[in-house]
CSV table of N, CA and C in Angstrom, one decimal:
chain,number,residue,atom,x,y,z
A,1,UNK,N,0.8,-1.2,0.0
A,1,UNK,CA,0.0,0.0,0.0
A,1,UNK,C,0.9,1.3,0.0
A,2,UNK,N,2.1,1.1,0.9
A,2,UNK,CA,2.9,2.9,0.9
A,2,UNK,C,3.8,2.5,-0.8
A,3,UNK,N,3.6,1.6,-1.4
A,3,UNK,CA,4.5,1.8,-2.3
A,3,UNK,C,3.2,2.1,-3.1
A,4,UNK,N,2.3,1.5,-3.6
A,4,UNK,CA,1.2,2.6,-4.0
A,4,UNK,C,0.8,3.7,-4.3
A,5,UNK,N,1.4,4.6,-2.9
A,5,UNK,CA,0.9,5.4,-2.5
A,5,UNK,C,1.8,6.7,-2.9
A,6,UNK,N,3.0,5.8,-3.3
A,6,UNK,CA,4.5,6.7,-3.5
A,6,UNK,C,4.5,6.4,-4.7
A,7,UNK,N,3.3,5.6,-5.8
A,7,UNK,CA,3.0,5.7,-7.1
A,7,UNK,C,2.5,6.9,-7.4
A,8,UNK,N,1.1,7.0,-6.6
A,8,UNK,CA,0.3,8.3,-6.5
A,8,UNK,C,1.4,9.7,-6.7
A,9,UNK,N,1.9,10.0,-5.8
A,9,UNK,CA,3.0,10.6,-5.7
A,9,UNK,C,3.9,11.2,-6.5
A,10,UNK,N,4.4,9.8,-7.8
A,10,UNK,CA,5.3,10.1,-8.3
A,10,UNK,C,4.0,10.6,-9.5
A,11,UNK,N,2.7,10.2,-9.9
A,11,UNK,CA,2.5,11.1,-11.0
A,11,UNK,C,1.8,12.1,-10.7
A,12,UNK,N,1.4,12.6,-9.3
A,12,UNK,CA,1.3,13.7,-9.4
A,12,UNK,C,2.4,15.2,-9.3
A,13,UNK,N,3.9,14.5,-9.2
A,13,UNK,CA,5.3,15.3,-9.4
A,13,UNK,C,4.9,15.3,-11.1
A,14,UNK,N,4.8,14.0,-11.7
A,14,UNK,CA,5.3,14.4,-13.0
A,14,UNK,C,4.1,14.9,-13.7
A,15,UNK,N,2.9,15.3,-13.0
A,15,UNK,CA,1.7,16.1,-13.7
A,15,UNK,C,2.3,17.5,-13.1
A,16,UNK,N,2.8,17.6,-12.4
A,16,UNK,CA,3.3,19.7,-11.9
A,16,UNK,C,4.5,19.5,-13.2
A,17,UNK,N,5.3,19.0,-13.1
A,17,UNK,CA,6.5,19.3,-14.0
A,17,UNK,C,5.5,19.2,-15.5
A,18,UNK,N,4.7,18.5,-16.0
A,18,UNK,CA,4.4,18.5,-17.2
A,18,UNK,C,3.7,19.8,-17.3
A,19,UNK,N,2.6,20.3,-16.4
A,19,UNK,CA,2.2,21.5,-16.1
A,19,UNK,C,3.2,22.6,-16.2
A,20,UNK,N,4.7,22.4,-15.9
A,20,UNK,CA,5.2,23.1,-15.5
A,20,UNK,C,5.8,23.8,-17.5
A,21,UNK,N,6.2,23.0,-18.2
A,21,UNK,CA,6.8,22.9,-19.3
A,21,UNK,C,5.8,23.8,-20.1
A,22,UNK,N,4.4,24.6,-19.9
A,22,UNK,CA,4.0,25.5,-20.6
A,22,UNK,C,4.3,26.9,-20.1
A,23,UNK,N,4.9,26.7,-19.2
A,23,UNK,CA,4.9,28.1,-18.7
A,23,UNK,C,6.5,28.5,-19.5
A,24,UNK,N,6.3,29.9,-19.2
A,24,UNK,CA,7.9,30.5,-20.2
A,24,UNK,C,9.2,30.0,-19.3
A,25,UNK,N,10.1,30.1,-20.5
A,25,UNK,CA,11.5,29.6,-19.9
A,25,UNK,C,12.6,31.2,-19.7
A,26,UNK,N,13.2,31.0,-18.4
A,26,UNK,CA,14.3,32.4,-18.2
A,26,UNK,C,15.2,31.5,-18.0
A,27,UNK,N,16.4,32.3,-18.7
A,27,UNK,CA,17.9,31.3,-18.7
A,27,UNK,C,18.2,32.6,-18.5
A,28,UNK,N,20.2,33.0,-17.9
A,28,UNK,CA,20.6,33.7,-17.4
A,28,UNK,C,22.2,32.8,-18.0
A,29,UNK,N,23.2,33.4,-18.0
A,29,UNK,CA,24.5,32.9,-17.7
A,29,UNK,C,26.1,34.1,-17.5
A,30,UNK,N,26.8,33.7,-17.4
A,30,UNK,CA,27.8,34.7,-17.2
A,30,UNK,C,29.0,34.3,-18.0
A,31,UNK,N,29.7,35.1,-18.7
A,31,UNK,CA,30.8,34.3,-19.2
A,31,UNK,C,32.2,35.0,-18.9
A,32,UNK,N,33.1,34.4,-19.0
A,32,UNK,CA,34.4,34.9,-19.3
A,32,UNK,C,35.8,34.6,-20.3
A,33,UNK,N,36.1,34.5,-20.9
A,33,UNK,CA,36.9,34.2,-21.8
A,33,UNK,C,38.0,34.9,-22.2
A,34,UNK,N,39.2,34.2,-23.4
A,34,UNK,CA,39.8,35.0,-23.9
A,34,UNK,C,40.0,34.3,-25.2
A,35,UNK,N,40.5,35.2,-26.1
A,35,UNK,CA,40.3,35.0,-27.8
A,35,UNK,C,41.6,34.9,-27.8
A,36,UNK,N,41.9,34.1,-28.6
A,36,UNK,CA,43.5,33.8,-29.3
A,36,UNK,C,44.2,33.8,-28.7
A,37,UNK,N,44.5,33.7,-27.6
A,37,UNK,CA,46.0,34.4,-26.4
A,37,UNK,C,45.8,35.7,-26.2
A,38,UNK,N,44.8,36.5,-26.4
A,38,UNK,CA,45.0,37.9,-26.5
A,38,UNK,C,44.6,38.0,-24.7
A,39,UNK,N,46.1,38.8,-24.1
A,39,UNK,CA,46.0,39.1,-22.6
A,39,UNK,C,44.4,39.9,-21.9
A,40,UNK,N,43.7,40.0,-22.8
A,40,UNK,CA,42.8,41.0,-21.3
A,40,UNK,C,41.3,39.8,-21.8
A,41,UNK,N,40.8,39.9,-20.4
A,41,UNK,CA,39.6,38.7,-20.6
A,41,UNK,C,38.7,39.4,-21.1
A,42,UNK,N,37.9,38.9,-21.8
A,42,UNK,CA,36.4,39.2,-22.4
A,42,UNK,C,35.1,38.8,-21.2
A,43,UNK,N,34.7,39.7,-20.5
A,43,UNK,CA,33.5,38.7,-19.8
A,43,UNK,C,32.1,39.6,-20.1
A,44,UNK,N,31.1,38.8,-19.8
A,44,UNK,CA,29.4,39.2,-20.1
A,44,UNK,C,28.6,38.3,-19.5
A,45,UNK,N,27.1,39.1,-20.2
A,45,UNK,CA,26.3,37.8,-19.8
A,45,UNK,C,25.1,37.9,-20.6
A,46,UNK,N,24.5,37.0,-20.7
A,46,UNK,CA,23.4,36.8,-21.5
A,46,UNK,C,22.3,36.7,-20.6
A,47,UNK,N,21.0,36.7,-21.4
A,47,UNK,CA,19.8,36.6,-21.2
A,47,UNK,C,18.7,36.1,-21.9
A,48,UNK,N,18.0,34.7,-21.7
A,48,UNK,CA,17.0,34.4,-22.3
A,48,UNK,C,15.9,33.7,-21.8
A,49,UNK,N,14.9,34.0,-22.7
A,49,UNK,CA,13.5,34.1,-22.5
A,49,UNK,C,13.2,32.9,-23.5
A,50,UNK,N,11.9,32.0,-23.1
A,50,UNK,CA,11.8,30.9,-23.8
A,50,UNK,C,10.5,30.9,-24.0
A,51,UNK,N,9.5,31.7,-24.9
A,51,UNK,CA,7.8,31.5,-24.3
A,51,UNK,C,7.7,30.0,-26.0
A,52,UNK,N,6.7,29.5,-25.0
A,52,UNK,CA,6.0,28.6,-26.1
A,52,UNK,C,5.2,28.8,-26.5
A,53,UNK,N,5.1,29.2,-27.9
A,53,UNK,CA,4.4,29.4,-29.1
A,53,UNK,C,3.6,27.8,-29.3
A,54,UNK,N,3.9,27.0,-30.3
A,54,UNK,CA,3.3,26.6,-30.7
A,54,UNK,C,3.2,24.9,-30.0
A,55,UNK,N,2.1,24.0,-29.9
A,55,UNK,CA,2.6,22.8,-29.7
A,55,UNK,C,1.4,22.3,-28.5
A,56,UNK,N,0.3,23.3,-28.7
A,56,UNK,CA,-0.7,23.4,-27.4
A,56,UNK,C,-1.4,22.4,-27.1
A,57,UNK,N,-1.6,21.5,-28.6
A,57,UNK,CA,-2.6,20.1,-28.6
A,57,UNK,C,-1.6,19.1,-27.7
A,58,UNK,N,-0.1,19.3,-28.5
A,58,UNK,CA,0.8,18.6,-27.8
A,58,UNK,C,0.9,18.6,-26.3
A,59,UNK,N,1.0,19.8,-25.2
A,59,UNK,CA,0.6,19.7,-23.9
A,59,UNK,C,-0.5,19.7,-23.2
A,60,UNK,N,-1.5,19.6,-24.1
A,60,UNK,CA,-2.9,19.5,-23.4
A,60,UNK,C,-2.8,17.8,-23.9
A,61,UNK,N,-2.6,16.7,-24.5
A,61,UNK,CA,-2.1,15.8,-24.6
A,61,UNK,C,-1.4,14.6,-23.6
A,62,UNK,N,-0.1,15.9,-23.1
A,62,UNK,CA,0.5,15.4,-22.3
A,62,UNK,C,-0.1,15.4,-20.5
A,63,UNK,N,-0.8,16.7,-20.3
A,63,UNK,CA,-1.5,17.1,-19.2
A,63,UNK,C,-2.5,15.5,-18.9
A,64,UNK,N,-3.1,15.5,-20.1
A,64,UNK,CA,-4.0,14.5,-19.9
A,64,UNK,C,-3.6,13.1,-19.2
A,65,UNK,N,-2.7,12.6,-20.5
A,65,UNK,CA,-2.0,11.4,-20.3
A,65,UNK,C,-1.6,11.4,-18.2
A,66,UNK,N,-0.9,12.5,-17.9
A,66,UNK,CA,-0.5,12.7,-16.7
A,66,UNK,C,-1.6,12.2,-15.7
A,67,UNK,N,-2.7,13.4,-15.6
A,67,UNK,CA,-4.0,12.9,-15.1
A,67,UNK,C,-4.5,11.3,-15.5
A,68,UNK,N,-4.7,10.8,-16.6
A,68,UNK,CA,-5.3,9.4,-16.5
A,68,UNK,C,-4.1,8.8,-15.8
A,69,UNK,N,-2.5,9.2,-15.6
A,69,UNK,CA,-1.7,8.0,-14.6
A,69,UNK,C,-2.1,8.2,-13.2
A,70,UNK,N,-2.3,9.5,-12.9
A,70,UNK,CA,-2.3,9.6,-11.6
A,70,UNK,C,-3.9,9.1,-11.0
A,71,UNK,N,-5.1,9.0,-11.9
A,71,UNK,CA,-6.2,8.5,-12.1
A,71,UNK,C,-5.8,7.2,-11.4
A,72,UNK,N,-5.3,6.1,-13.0
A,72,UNK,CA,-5.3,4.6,-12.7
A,72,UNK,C,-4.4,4.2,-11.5
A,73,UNK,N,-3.0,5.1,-11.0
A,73,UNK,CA,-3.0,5.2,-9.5
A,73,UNK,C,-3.5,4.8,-8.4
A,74,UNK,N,-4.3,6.0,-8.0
A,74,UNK,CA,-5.3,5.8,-7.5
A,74,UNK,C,-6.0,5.0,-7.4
A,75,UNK,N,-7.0,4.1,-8.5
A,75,UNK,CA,-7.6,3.3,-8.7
A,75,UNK,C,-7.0,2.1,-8.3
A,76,UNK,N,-5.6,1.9,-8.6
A,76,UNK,CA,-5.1,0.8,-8.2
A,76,UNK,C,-5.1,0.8,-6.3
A,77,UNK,N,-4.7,1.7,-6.0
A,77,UNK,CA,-4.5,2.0,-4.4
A,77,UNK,C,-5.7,1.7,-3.9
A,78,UNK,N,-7.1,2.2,-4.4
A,78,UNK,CA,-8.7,1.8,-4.0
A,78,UNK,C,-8.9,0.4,-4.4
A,79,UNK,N,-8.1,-0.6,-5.6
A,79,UNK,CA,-8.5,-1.3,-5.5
A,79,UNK,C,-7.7,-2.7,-4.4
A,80,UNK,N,-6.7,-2.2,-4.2
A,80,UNK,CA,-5.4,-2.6,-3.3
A,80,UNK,C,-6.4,-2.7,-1.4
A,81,UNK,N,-7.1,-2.0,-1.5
A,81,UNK,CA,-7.4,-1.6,0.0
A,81,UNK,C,-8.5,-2.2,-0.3
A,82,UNK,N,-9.6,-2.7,-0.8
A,82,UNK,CA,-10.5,-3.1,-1.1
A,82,UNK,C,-10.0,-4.9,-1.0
A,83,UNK,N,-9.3,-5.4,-2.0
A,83,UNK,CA,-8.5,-6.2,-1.6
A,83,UNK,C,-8.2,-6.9,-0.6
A,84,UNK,N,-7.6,-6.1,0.6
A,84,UNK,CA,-6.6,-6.1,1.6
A,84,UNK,C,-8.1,-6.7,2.9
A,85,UNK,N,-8.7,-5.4,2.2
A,85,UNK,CA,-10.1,-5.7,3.3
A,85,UNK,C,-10.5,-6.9,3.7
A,86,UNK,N,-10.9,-7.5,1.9
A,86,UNK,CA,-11.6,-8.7,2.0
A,86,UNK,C,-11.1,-10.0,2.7
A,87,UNK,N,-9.7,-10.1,2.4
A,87,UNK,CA,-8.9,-11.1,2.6
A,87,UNK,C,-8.6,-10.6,4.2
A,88,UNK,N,-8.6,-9.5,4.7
A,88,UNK,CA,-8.8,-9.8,5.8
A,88,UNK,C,-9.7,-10.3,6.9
A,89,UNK,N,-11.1,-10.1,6.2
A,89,UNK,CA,-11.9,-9.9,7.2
A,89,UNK,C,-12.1,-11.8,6.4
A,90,UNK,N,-12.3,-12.4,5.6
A,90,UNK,CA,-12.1,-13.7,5.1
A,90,UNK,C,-11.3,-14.7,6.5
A,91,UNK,N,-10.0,-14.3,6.4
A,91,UNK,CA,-9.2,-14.7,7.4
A,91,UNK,C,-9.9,-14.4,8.8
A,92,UNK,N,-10.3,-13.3,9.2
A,92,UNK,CA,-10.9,-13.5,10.8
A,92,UNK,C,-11.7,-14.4,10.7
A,93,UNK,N,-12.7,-14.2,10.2
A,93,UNK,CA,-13.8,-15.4,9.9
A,93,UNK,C,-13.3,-16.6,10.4
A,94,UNK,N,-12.6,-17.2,9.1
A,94,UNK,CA,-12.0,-18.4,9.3
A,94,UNK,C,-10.9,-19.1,10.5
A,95,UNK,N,-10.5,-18.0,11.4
A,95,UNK,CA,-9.6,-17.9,12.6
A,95,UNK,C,-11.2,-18.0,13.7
A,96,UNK,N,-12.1,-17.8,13.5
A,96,UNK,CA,-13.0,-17.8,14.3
A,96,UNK,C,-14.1,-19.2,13.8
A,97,UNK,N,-14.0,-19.8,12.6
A,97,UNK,CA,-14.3,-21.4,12.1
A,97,UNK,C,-13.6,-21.6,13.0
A,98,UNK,N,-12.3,-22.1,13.2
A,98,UNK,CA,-10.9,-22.9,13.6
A,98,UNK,C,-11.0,-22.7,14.7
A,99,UNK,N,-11.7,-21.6,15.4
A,99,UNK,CA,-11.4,-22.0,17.0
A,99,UNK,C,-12.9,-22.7,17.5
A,100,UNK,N,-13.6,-22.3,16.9
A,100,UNK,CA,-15.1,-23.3,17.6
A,100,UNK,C,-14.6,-24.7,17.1
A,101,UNK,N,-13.9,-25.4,15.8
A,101,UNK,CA,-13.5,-26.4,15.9
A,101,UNK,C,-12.3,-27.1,17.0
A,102,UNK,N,-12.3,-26.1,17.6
A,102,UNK,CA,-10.6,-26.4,18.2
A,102,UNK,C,-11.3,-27.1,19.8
A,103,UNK,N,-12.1,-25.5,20.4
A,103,UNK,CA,-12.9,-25.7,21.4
A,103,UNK,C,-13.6,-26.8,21.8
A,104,UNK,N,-14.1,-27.6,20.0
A,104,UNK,CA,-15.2,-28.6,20.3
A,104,UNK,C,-14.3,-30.0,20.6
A,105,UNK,N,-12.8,-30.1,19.7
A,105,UNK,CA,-12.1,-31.0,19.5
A,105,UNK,C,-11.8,-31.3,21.2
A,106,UNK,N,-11.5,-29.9,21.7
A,106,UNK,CA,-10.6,-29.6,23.4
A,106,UNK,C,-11.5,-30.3,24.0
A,107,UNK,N,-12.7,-29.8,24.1
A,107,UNK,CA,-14.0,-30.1,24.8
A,107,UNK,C,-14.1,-31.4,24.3
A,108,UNK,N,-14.5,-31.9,23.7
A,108,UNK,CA,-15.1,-33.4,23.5
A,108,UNK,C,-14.4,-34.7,22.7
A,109,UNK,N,-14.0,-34.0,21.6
A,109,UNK,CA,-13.3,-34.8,20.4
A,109,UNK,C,-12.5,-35.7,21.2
A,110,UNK,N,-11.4,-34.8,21.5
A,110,UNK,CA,-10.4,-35.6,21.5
A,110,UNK,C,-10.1,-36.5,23.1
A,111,UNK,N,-11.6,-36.4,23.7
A,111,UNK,CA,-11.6,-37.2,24.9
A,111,UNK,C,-12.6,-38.3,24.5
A,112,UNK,N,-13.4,-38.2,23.5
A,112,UNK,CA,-14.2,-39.2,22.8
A,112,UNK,C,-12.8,-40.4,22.1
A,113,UNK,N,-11.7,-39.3,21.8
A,113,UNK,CA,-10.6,-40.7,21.1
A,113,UNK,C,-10.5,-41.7,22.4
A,114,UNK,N,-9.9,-40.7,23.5
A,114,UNK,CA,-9.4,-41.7,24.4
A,114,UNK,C,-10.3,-42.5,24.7
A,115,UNK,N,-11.5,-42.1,24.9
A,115,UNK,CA,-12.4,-43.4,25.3
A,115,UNK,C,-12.9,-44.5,24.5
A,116,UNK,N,-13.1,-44.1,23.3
A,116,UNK,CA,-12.5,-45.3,22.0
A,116,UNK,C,-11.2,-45.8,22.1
A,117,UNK,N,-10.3,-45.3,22.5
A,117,UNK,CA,-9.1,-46.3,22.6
A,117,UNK,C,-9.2,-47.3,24.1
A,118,UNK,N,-9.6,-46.4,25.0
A,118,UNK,CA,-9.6,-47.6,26.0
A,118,UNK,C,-10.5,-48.5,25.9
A,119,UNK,N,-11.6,-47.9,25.7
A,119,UNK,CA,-13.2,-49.3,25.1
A,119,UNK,C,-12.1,-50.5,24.2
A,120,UNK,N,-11.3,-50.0,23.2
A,120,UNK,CA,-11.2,-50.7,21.7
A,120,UNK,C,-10.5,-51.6,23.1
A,121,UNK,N,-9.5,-51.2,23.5
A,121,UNK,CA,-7.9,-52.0,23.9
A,121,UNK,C,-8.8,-52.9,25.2
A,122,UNK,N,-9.4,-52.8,25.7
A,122,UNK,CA,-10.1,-53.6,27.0
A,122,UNK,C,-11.1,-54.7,26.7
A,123,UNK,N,-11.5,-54.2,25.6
A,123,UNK,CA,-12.4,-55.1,25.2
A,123,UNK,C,-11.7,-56.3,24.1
A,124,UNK,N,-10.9,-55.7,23.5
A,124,UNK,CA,-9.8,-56.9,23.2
A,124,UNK,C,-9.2,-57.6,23.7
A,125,UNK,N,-8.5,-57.2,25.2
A,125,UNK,CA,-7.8,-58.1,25.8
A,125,UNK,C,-9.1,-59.0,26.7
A,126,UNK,N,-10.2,-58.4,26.8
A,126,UNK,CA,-11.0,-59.5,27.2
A,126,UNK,C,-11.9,-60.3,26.0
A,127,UNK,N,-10.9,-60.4,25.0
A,127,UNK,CA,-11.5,-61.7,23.9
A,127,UNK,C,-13.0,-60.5,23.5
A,128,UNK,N,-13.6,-59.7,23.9
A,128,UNK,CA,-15.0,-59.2,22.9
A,128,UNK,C,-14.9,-58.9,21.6
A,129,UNK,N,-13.8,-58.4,20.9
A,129,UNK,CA,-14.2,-58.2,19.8
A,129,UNK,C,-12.1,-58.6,19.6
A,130,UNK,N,-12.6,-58.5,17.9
A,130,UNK,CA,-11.2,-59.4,16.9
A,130,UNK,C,-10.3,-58.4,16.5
A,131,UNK,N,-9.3,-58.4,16.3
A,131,UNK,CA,-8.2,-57.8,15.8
A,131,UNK,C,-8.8,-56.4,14.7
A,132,UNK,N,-9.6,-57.2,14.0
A,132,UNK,CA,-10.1,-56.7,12.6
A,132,UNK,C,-10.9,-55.6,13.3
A,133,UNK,N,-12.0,-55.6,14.4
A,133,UNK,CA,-12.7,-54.4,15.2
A,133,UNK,C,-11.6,-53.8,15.9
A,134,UNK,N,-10.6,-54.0,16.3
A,134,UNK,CA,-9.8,-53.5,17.1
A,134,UNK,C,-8.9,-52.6,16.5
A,135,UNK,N,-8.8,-52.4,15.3
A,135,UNK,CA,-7.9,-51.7,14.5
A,135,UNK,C,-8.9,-50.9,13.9
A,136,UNK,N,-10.3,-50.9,13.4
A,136,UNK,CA,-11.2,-50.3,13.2
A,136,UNK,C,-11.5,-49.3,14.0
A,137,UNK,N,-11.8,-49.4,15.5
A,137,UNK,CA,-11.8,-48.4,16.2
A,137,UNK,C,-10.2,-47.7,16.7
A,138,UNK,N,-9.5,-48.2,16.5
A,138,UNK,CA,-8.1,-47.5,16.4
A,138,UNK,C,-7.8,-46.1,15.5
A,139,UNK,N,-8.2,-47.1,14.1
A,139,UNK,CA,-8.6,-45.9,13.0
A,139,UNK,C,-9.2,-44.5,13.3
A,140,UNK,N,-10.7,-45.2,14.0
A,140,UNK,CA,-11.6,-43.9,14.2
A,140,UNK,C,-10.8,-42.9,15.5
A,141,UNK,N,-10.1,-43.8,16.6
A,141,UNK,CA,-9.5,-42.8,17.4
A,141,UNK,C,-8.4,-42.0,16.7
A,142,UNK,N,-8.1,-42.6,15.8
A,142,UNK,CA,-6.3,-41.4,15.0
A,142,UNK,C,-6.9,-40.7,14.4
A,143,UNK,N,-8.3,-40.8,14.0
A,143,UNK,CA,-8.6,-40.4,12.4
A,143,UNK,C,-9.3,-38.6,13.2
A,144,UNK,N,-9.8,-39.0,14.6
A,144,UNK,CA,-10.1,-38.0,15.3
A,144,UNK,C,-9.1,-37.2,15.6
A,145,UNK,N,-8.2,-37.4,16.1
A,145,UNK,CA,-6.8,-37.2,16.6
A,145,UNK,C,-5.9,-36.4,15.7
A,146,UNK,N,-6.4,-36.9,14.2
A,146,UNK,CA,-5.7,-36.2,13.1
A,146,UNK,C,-6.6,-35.0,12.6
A,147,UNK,N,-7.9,-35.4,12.7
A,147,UNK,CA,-8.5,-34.3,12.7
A,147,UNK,C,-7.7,-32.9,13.4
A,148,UNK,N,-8.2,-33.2,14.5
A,148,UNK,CA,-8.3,-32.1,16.0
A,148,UNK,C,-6.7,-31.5,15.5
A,149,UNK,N,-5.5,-32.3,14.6
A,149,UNK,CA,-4.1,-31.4,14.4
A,149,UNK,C,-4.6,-30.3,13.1
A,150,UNK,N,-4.5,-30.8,12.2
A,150,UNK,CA,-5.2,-30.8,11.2
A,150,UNK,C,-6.1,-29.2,11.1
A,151,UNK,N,-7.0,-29.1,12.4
A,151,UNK,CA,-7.5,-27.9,12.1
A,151,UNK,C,-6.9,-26.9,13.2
A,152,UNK,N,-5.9,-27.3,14.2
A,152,UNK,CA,-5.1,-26.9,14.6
A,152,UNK,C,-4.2,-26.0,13.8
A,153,UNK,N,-3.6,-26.7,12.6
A,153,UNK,CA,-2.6,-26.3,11.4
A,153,UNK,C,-3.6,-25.2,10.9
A,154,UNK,N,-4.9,-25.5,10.9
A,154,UNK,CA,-5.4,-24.2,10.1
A,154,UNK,C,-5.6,-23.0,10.7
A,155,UNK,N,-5.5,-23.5,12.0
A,155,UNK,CA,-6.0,-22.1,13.0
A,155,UNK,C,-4.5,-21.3,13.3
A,156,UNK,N,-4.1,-22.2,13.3
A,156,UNK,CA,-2.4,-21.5,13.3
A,156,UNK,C,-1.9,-20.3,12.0
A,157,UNK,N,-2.1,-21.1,11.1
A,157,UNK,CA,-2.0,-20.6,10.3
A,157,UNK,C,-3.1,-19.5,9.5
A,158,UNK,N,-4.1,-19.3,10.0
A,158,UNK,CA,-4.9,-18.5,9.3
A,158,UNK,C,-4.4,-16.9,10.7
A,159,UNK,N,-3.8,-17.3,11.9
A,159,UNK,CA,-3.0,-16.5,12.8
A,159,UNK,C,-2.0,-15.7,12.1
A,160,UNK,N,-1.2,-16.2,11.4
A,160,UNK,CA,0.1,-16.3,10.8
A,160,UNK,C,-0.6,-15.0,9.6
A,161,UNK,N,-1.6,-15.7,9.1
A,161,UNK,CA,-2.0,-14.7,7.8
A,161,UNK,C,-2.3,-13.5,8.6
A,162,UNK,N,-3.6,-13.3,9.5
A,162,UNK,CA,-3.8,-12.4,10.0
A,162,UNK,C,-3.1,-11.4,10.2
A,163,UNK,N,-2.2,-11.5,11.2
A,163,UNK,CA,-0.7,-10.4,11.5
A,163,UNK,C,-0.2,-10.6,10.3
A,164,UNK,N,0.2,-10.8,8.9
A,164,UNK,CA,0.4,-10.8,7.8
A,164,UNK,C,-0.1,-9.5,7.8
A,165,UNK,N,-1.5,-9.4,7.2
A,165,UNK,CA,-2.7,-8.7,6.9
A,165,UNK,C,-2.2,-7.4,8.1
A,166,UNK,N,-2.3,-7.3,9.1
A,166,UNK,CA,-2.0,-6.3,10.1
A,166,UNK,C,-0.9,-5.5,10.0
A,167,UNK,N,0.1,-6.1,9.6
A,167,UNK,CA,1.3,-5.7,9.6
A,167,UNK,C,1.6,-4.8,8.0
A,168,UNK,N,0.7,-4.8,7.3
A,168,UNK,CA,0.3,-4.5,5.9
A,168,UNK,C,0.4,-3.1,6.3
């Protein structure tokens, strides 16, 4: 956005200077010299005036051109913040998905694994159910377990974006 902003910037410098190029020109200089070896110096000075005559379509042309940069500028900077907006307030949102899943996982999920693991592992060693159910409900406790990381990683990371976004 400040490098945007220092776009804005740079065309509204080069819309004064293009503005600036119709107005008349004063030059001034001083000189001193000598001709041929001849001992005594020659010095003076000049004076000049520069008005512009002709070439009007040409800087009403260029004025323009200046204005539509410092326009699309602009527009880019509005649509840059516009942008910035959406993907931020996108990302809160989503940091606020990720924590009611987090909360539910804290809260219940992932005490529902453990008790699918101890149900699975006790009821196998007492012969109730076969290897084949025992790895079944094993599954379902990892598969919870990977879950509850899983949106962990997202919550983390949609944090990460956020101060991204902030630090903008």
């Amino acid at each position: 956005m400040q490098y945007q902003q220092q776009n804005i910037a740079i065309a509204g410098a080069e819309l004064d200077v293009s503005r600036q190029s119709r107005k008349p020109n004063f030059e001034g200089r001083v000189f001193s010299q000598r001709l041929y070896g001849a001992s005594p110096y020659y010095s003076g000075f000049s004076f000049t005036v520069g008005i512009p005559i002709f070439g009007k379509k040409n800087y009403q042309n260029i004025i323009s051109a200046g204005q539509l940069e410092q326009q699309y500028q602009t527009s880019v900077l509005a649509y840059q913040k516009i942008t910035l907006g959406t993907e931020y307030r996108t990302t809160f949102l989503q940091i606020e998905k990720n924590r009611e899943l987090l909360n539910y996982y804290e809260a219940t999920g992932l005490a529902q694994a453990e008790a699918i693991l101890k149900a699975a592992n006790l009821s196998y060693r007492a012969g109730e159910i076969s290897f084949a159910e025992l790895s079944q409900y094993l599954t379902q406790a990892i598969e919870i377990q990977r879950n509850y990381l899983e949106v962990l990683n997202q919550y983390n990371q949609s944090v990460i974006q956020l101060n991204y976004y902030t630090t903008q």
